[in-house]
Amino acid sequence: MSKAEYDSISRRRFMAQSTWAIGGMILGSASGPATESPPASAKAEHPIPTRILGKTNVPVTIMTLGTAPCGFSPKVTVQDIADLVNEAIDLGINSIDTAPAYDKAEEGVGLGLGRRRKEIFLATKVRANNIQEAEKSLANSFKMLRTDYIDLLYYHSLGNLNLEGTFQPEGVFTWLLKQKKAGKCRFIGASGHHLPARFIPFLESGELDVILVAVNFVDRHTYNFEERILPLARKQQVGIVAMKVFGGANPEGGGYGNPNSVALMPIEYLQQAINYALSLPGVATVNLGVRNKEQLRKNLAMVQAFQPLSPEEERRVLALGKQLAEKWGPHFGPVTEDSPKT
């Protein structure tokens, strides 16, 4: 998609979304362009726009419910997560992301979905260094999620895995592709926060359907998935899901395990972070992790208030991000294979 085409689509998208904005916020696949249409849920008071998730051809709401914070939080119960899932569906969200690594998150999502399973594009993950670990992980995910198929199965956290031999007949990525062929999942993805170059061979294989990567205007100056990886993903028509839009949990606040922890991104810049991520060509949805219904509604309000960044706004926000990046540093892990770990 050319910049002129993208700018034209962004202007139309803004006009369509302006009537859906909610007041009182924290701040005053097809190969063609993304499409915006309300999901089927009639319960949503303010319909949430959808975009096509790359070559999957699936329309997903521009906000995905992330479940890491609620899964890790000791004060959030499995029933709380189930209630959160149903609240998200009632609000019109049709995309939910979870993982075995998120403590009790899968169990809560499975409890919450019940008969509403078909209303949701469900993503979970496999983090494994060999087939035995992968098989055990996926089997438990099916049990916890109370489903017999996964819509999107991610190869979880590429930067933390031993990828040697993964493309070989007995490698984990080859095994994942077999799960797709067997109908256990509809699509295969890869996720990661750091070591962006690790995504290249997976994208070049032509077998990847979706990527889930860290995208925010601060880490652009450190990991820079935006320029290193997203162009190749767009070329391959791979769906792009933006995560860590707020930079993740502030480590000084105890991380996700602390019920009072806050995002690393300063609160006054949260709306700009949403606008930045959703303005990037190819990004279909922002994966925003929440701990409770209040956070869910606040995040959704900001997403529905999305306005594409103008060139001047983009320059300003990137200048701000460069300043913050000096403070954040490589907080997710090394940028390259030979860079020091923090």
GROMACS .gro file of C-alpha atoms in nm:
model
  342
    1MET     CA    1   0.000   0.000   0.000
    2SER     CA    2   0.138   0.340  -0.096
    3LYS     CA    3   0.158   0.622   0.156
    4ALA     CA    4  -0.099   0.819  -0.042
    5GLU     CA    5  -0.341   0.527  -0.031
    6TYR     CA    6  -0.280   0.477   0.341
    7ASP     CA    7  -0.333   0.845   0.418
    8SER     CA    8  -0.659   0.841   0.222
    9ILE     CA    9  -0.780   0.533   0.410
   10SER     CA   10  -0.675   0.687   0.743
   11ARG     CA   11  -0.882   1.000   0.673
   12ARG     CA   12  -1.189   0.792   0.591
   13ARG     CA   13  -1.129   0.577   0.898
   14PHE     CA   14  -1.114   0.883   1.122
   15MET     CA   15  -1.443   1.017   0.986
   16ALA     CA   16  -1.612   0.680   1.041
   17GLN     CA   17  -1.478   0.646   1.394
   18SER     CA   18  -1.540   0.999   1.516
   19THR     CA   19  -1.905   0.922   1.590
   20TRP     CA   20  -1.802   0.627   1.807
   21ALA     CA   21  -1.563   0.811   2.039
   22ILE     CA   22  -1.636   0.791   2.409
   23GLY     CA   23  -1.589   1.087   2.640
   24GLY     CA   24  -1.429   1.090   2.981
   25MET     CA   25  -1.106   0.914   2.890
   26ILE     CA   26  -0.776   0.924   3.073
   27LEU     CA   27  -0.651   1.178   2.816
   28GLY     CA   28  -0.858   1.533   2.725
   29SER     CA   29  -0.658  -1.143   0.491
   30ALA     CA   30  -0.699  -0.964   0.226
   31SER     CA   31  -0.405  -0.813   0.041
   32GLY     CA   32  -0.598  -0.489   0.011
   33PRO     CA   33  -0.639  -0.214   0.271
   34ALA     CA   34  -0.785  -0.268   0.616
   35THR     CA   35  -1.162  -0.257   0.638
   36GLU     CA   36  -1.369  -0.104   0.914
   37SER     CA   37  -1.703  -0.264   1.000
   38PRO     CA   38  -1.883  -0.333   1.327
   39PRO     CA   39  -1.873  -0.688   1.466
   40ALA     CA   40  -2.183  -0.904   1.483
   41SER     CA   41  -2.238  -0.843   1.853
   42ALA     CA   42  -2.558  -0.642   1.892
   43LYS     CA   43  -2.483  -0.578   2.258
   44ALA     CA   44  -2.207  -0.327   2.193
   45GLU     CA   45  -2.334   0.022   2.264
   46HIS     CA   46  -2.052   0.169   2.056
   47PRO     CA   47  -1.957  -0.064   1.769
   48ILE     CA   48  -1.585  -0.129   1.751
   49PRO     CA   49  -1.423  -0.101   1.407
   50THR     CA   50  -1.262  -0.413   1.264
   51ARG     CA   51  -0.966  -0.466   1.034
   52ILE     CA   52  -0.866  -0.768   0.828
   53LEU     CA   53  -0.585  -0.964   0.995
   54GLY     CA   54  -0.357  -1.005   0.697
   55LYS     CA   55  -0.392  -1.316   0.484
   56THR     CA   56  -0.611  -1.484   0.745
   57ASN     CA   57  -0.896  -1.275   0.596
   58VAL     CA   58  -1.046  -1.260   0.946
   59PRO     CA   59  -1.197  -0.927   1.059
   60VAL     CA   60  -1.079  -0.859   1.414
   61THR     CA   61  -1.175  -0.568   1.635
   62ILE     CA   62  -0.902  -0.307   1.657
   63MET     CA   63  -0.867  -0.394   2.025
   64THR     CA   64  -0.774  -0.744   2.137
   65LEU     CA   65  -0.827  -0.843   2.499
   66GLY     CA   66  -0.489  -0.938   2.645
   67THR     CA   67  -0.493  -1.161   2.952
   68ALA     CA   68  -0.140  -1.154   3.094
   69PRO     CA   69  -0.208  -0.894   3.368
   70CYS     CA   70  -0.524  -1.061   3.496
   71GLY     CA   71  -0.365  -1.405   3.467
   72PHE     CA   72  -0.063  -1.307   3.675
   73SER     CA   73  -0.243  -1.093   3.933
   74PRO     CA   74  -0.282  -1.284   4.264
   75LYS     CA   75  -0.597  -1.090   4.355
   76VAL     CA   76  -0.777  -1.178   4.031
   77THR     CA   77  -0.959  -1.512   4.042
   78VAL     CA   78  -1.041  -1.750   3.759
   79GLN     CA   79  -1.402  -1.640   3.788
   80ASP     CA   80  -1.293  -1.276   3.766
   81ILE     CA   81  -1.117  -1.353   3.438
   82ALA     CA   82  -1.427  -1.534   3.310
   83ASP     CA   83  -1.639  -1.229   3.395
   84LEU     CA   84  -1.385  -1.005   3.223
   85VAL     CA   85  -1.405  -1.219   2.909
   86ASN     CA   86  -1.783  -1.188   2.899
   87GLU     CA   87  -1.764  -0.814   2.960
   88ALA     CA   88  -1.527  -0.780   2.665
   89ILE     CA   89  -1.760  -0.979   2.439
   90ASP     CA   90  -2.060  -0.775   2.554
   91LEU     CA   91  -1.869  -0.458   2.465
   92GLY     CA   92  -1.813  -0.591   2.115
   93ILE     CA   93  -1.454  -0.719   2.130
   94ASN     CA   94  -1.415  -1.030   1.914
   95SER     CA   95  -1.045  -1.108   1.967
   96ILE     CA   96  -0.890  -1.257   2.281
   97ASP     CA   97  -0.523  -1.343   2.342
   98THR     CA   98  -0.395  -1.573   2.613
   99ALA     CA   99  -0.111  -1.819   2.682
  100PRO     CA  100  -0.015  -2.106   2.915
  101ALA     CA  101   0.260  -1.880   3.050
  102TYR     CA  102   0.003  -1.637   3.190
  103ASP     CA  103  -0.063  -1.844   3.501
  104LYS     CA  104  -0.442  -1.887   3.536
  105ALA     CA  105  -0.540  -1.688   3.228
  106GLU     CA  106  -0.625  -1.982   3.000
  107GLU     CA  107  -0.842  -2.140   3.266
  108GLY     CA  108  -1.033  -1.817   3.317
  109VAL     CA  109  -1.079  -1.762   2.944
  110GLY     CA  110  -1.206  -2.116   2.902
  111LEU     CA  111  -1.452  -2.074   3.187
  112GLY     CA  112  -1.577  -1.746   3.044
  113LEU     CA  113  -1.622  -1.849   2.682
  114GLY     CA  114  -1.860  -2.141   2.725
  115ARG     CA  115  -2.126  -2.124   2.455
  116ARG     CA  116  -1.979  -1.797   2.328
  117ARG     CA  117  -1.670  -1.965   2.185
  118LYS     CA  118  -1.775  -1.900   1.824
  119GLU     CA  119  -1.808  -1.528   1.892
  120ILE     CA  120  -1.434  -1.500   1.952
  121PHE     CA  121  -1.115  -1.519   1.749
  122LEU     CA  122  -0.909  -1.702   2.011
  123ALA     CA  123  -0.530  -1.696   2.023
  124THR     CA  124  -0.304  -1.889   2.255
  125LYS     CA  125   0.061  -1.986   2.243
  126VAL     CA  126   0.319  -2.261   2.262
  127ARG     CA  127   0.653  -2.181   2.423
  128ALA     CA  128   0.869  -2.488   2.373
  129ASN     CA  129   1.219  -2.593   2.272
  130ASN     CA  130   1.119  -2.939   2.153
  131ILE     CA  131   0.817  -3.130   2.031
  132GLN     CA  132   0.759  -3.304   2.363
  133GLU     CA  133   0.723  -2.970   2.543
  134ALA     CA  134   0.504  -2.838   2.262
  135GLU     CA  135   0.265  -3.135   2.266
  136LYS     CA  136   0.226  -3.114   2.643
  137SER     CA  137   0.162  -2.740   2.626
  138LEU     CA  138  -0.100  -2.758   2.353
  139ALA     CA  139  -0.284  -3.050   2.513
  140ASN     CA  140  -0.314  -2.855   2.836
  141SER     CA  141  -0.431  -2.544   2.647
  142PHE     CA  142  -0.719  -2.738   2.493
  143LYS     CA  143  -0.814  -2.863   2.839
  144MET     CA  144  -0.795  -2.520   3.006
  145LEU     CA  145  -0.971  -2.338   2.722
  146ARG     CA  146  -1.243  -2.601   2.694
  147THR     CA  147  -1.231  -2.599   2.317
  148ASP     CA  148  -1.138  -2.838   2.039
  149TYR     CA  149  -0.973  -2.581   1.812
  150ILE     CA  150  -0.761  -2.269   1.838
  151ASP     CA  151  -0.801  -1.988   1.589
  152LEU     CA  152  -0.443  -1.863   1.615
  153LEU     CA  153  -0.154  -2.055   1.767
  154TYR     CA  154   0.162  -1.853   1.828
  155TYR     CA  155   0.518  -1.978   1.855
  156HIS     CA  156   0.564  -1.789   2.180
  157SER     CA  157   0.849  -1.550   2.256
  158LEU     CA  158   1.103  -1.624   1.983
  159GLY     CA  159   1.369  -1.423   2.164
  160ASN     CA  160   1.368  -1.664   2.459
  161LEU     CA  161   1.375  -1.992   2.267
  162ASN     CA  162   1.639  -2.225   2.128
  163LEU     CA  163   1.545  -2.213   1.761
  164GLU     CA  164   1.816  -2.449   1.637
  165GLY     CA  165   1.658  -2.706   1.406
  166THR     CA  166   1.310  -2.558   1.436
  167PHE     CA  167   1.253  -2.580   1.058
  168GLN     CA  168   1.373  -2.941   1.042
  169PRO     CA  169   1.125  -3.233   1.018
  170GLU     CA  170   1.141  -3.283   1.396
  171GLY     CA  171   1.155  -2.913   1.479
  172VAL     CA  172   0.893  -2.720   1.675
  173PHE     CA  173   0.792  -2.487   1.390
  174THR     CA  174   0.742  -2.784   1.159
  175TRP     CA  175   0.531  -2.944   1.432
  176LEU     CA  176   0.322  -2.628   1.463
  177LEU     CA  177   0.250  -2.633   1.090
  178LYS     CA  178   0.134  -2.992   1.125
  179GLN     CA  179  -0.116  -2.883   1.392
  180LYS     CA  180  -0.262  -2.640   1.140
  181LYS     CA  181  -0.290  -2.910   0.875
  182ALA     CA  182  -0.456  -3.138   1.131
  183GLY     CA  183  -0.721  -2.874   1.205
  184LYS     CA  184  -0.618  -2.813   1.564
  185CYS     CA  185  -0.561  -2.448   1.480
  186ARG     CA  186  -0.661  -2.232   1.188
  187PHE     CA  187  -0.352  -2.012   1.171
  188ILE     CA  188   0.009  -2.005   1.290
  189GLY     CA  189   0.180  -1.700   1.435
  190ALA     CA  190   0.504  -1.596   1.604
  191SER     CA  191   0.543  -1.358   1.896
  192GLY     CA  192   0.832  -1.174   2.052
  193HIS     CA  193   0.949  -0.862   2.231
  194HIS     CA  194   1.315  -0.850   2.136
  195LEU     CA  195   1.575  -0.994   1.893
  196PRO     CA  196   1.367  -0.876   1.597
  197ALA     CA  197   1.595  -1.043   1.340
  198ARG     CA  198   1.472  -1.382   1.460
  199PHE     CA  199   1.141  -1.316   1.285
  200ILE     CA  200   1.296  -1.288   0.940
  201PRO     CA  201   1.337  -1.659   0.850
  202PHE     CA  202   0.984  -1.732   0.970
  203LEU     CA  203   0.840  -1.455   0.756
  204GLU     CA  204   1.052  -1.556   0.457
  205SER     CA  205   0.929  -1.916   0.489
  206GLY     CA  206   0.587  -1.803   0.368
  207GLU     CA  207   0.424  -2.024   0.631
  208LEU     CA  208   0.353  -1.759   0.892
  209ASP     CA  209   0.005  -1.607   0.912
  210VAL     CA  210   0.040  -1.352   1.195
  211ILE     CA  211   0.306  -1.181   1.404
  212LEU     CA  212   0.261  -1.039   1.754
  213VAL     CA  213   0.538  -0.790   1.829
  214ALA     CA  214   0.625  -0.501   2.059
  215VAL     CA  215   0.512  -0.176   1.899
  216ASN     CA  216   0.530   0.164   2.065
  217PHE     CA  217   0.686   0.499   1.984
  218VAL     CA  218   0.953   0.456   2.252
  219ASP     CA  219   1.080   0.106   2.172
  220ARG     CA  220   1.087   0.202   1.805
  221HIS     CA  221   1.419   0.363   1.892
  222THR     CA  222   1.549   0.043   2.053
  223TYR     CA  223   1.401  -0.271   1.894
  224ASN     CA  224   1.244  -0.101   1.591
  225PHE     CA  225   1.015  -0.381   1.476
  226GLU     CA  226   0.845  -0.106   1.277
  227GLU     CA  227   1.129  -0.073   1.027
  228ARG     CA  228   1.309  -0.404   1.068
  229ILE     CA  229   1.016  -0.647   1.057
  230LEU     CA  230   0.682  -0.487   0.969
  231PRO     CA  231   0.775  -0.410   0.605
  232LEU     CA  232   0.855  -0.777   0.543
  233ALA     CA  233   0.533  -0.882   0.717
  234ARG     CA  234   0.333  -0.650   0.493
  235LYS     CA  235   0.512  -0.783   0.186
  236GLN     CA  236   0.412  -1.137   0.286
  237GLN     CA  237   0.057  -1.022   0.374
  238VAL     CA  238   0.115  -1.147   0.728
  239GLY     CA  239  -0.127  -1.010   0.986
  240ILE     CA  240   0.025  -0.772   1.242
  241VAL     CA  241  -0.087  -0.754   1.605
  242ALA     CA  242   0.073  -0.478   1.813
  243MET     CA  243   0.152  -0.557   2.175
  244LYS     CA  244   0.334  -0.371   2.454
  245VAL     CA  245   0.173  -0.057   2.315
  246PHE     CA  246   0.213   0.100   2.660
  247GLY     CA  247   0.562  -0.045   2.706
  248GLY     CA  248   0.455  -0.326   2.938
  249ALA     CA  249   0.434  -0.316   3.315
  250ASN     CA  250   0.672  -0.083   3.495
  251PRO     CA  251   0.934  -0.313   3.654
  252GLU     CA  252   0.982  -0.066   3.938
  253GLY     CA  253   0.617  -0.125   4.032
  254GLY     CA  254   0.651  -0.500   4.070
  255GLY     CA  255   0.528  -0.599   3.725
  256TYR     CA  256   0.200  -0.768   3.647
  257GLY     CA  257   0.198  -0.949   3.981
  258ASN     CA  258   0.142  -0.623   4.166
  259PRO     CA  259  -0.230  -0.538   4.154
  260ASN     CA  260  -0.141  -0.168   4.170
  261SER     CA  261   0.128  -0.172   3.901
  262VAL     CA  262   0.108   0.076   3.615
  263ALA     CA  263   0.234   0.079   3.258
  264LEU     CA  264   0.585   0.192   3.178
  265MET     CA  265   0.440   0.453   2.942
  266PRO     CA  266   0.355   0.776   3.129
  267ILE     CA  267  -0.022   0.805   3.165
  268GLU     CA  268  -0.037   1.135   2.976
  269TYR     CA  269   0.090   0.960   2.661
  270LEU     CA  270  -0.138   0.657   2.653
  271GLN     CA  271  -0.371   0.798   2.388
  272GLN     CA  272  -0.076   0.893   2.170
  273ALA     CA  273   0.054   0.538   2.206
  274ILE     CA  274  -0.277   0.399   2.080
  275ASN     CA  275  -0.284   0.647   1.793
  276TYR     CA  276   0.074   0.563   1.698
  277ALA     CA  277   0.024   0.185   1.689
  278LEU     CA  278  -0.304   0.192   1.498
  279SER     CA  279  -0.164   0.442   1.248
  280LEU     CA  280   0.107   0.200   1.134
  281PRO     CA  281   0.026   0.038   0.798
  282GLY     CA  282  -0.065  -0.327   0.837
  283VAL     CA  283  -0.145  -0.321   1.210
  284ALA     CA  284  -0.485  -0.483   1.248
  285THR     CA  285  -0.536  -0.469   1.624
  286VAL     CA  286  -0.370  -0.362   1.948
  287ASN     CA  287  -0.337  -0.632   2.213
  288LEU     CA  288  -0.401  -0.453   2.543
  289GLY     CA  289  -0.365  -0.650   2.863
  290VAL     CA  290  -0.603  -0.565   3.146
  291ARG     CA  291  -0.656  -0.666   3.504
  292ASN     CA  292  -1.019  -0.568   3.559
  293LYS     CA  293  -1.331  -0.431   3.392
  294GLU     CA  294  -1.243  -0.070   3.469
  295GLN     CA  295  -0.913  -0.100   3.283
  296LEU     CA  296  -1.092  -0.277   2.999
  297ARG     CA  297  -1.339   0.008   2.955
  298LYS     CA  298  -1.072   0.279   2.978
  299ASN     CA  299  -0.852   0.107   2.721
  300LEU     CA  300  -1.146   0.049   2.489
  301ALA     CA  301  -1.244   0.417   2.519
  302MET     CA  302  -0.898   0.520   2.402
  303VAL     CA  303  -0.905   0.270   2.118
  304GLN     CA  304  -1.243   0.397   2.002
  305ALA     CA  305  -1.106   0.751   2.016
  306PHE     CA  306  -0.823   0.656   1.781
  307GLN     CA  307  -0.719   0.929   1.540
  308PRO     CA  308  -0.451   0.868   1.275
  309LEU     CA  309  -0.134   1.064   1.339
  310SER     CA  310  -0.057   1.342   1.097
  311PRO     CA  311   0.305   1.358   0.970
  312GLU     CA  312   0.377   1.642   1.213
  313GLU     CA  313   0.221   1.452   1.507
  314GLU     CA  314   0.426   1.148   1.416
  315ARG     CA  315   0.746   1.353   1.418
  316ARG     CA  316   0.662   1.495   1.759
  317VAL     CA  317   0.574   1.162   1.914
  318LEU     CA  318   0.888   0.997   1.778
  319ALA     CA  319   1.099   1.280   1.918
  320LEU     CA  320   0.937   1.222   2.256
  321GLY     CA  321   0.992   0.849   2.220
  322LYS     CA  322   1.362   0.900   2.157
  323GLN     CA  323   1.394   1.084   2.487
  324LEU     CA  324   1.205   0.815   2.678
  325ALA     CA  325   1.403   0.538   2.508
  326GLU     CA  326   1.721   0.666   2.670
  327LYS     CA  327   1.559   0.597   3.007
  328TRP     CA  328   1.389   0.269   2.917
  329GLY     CA  329   1.685   0.113   2.737
  330PRO     CA  330   1.659  -0.248   2.606
  331HIS     CA  331   1.415  -0.342   2.882
  332PHE     CA  332   1.268  -0.648   2.705
  333GLY     CA  333   1.608  -0.809   2.642
  334PRO     CA  334   1.891  -0.780   2.389
  335VAL     CA  335   1.835  -0.617   2.052
  336THR     CA  336   2.075  -0.844   1.863
  337GLU     CA  337   2.220  -1.188   1.931
  338ASP     CA  338   2.554  -1.043   2.035
  339SER     CA  339   2.425  -0.748   2.237
  340PRO     CA  340   2.455  -0.764   2.618
  341LYS     CA  341   2.157  -0.871   2.821
  342THR     CA  342   2.014  -0.627   3.072
   0.00000   0.00000   0.00000
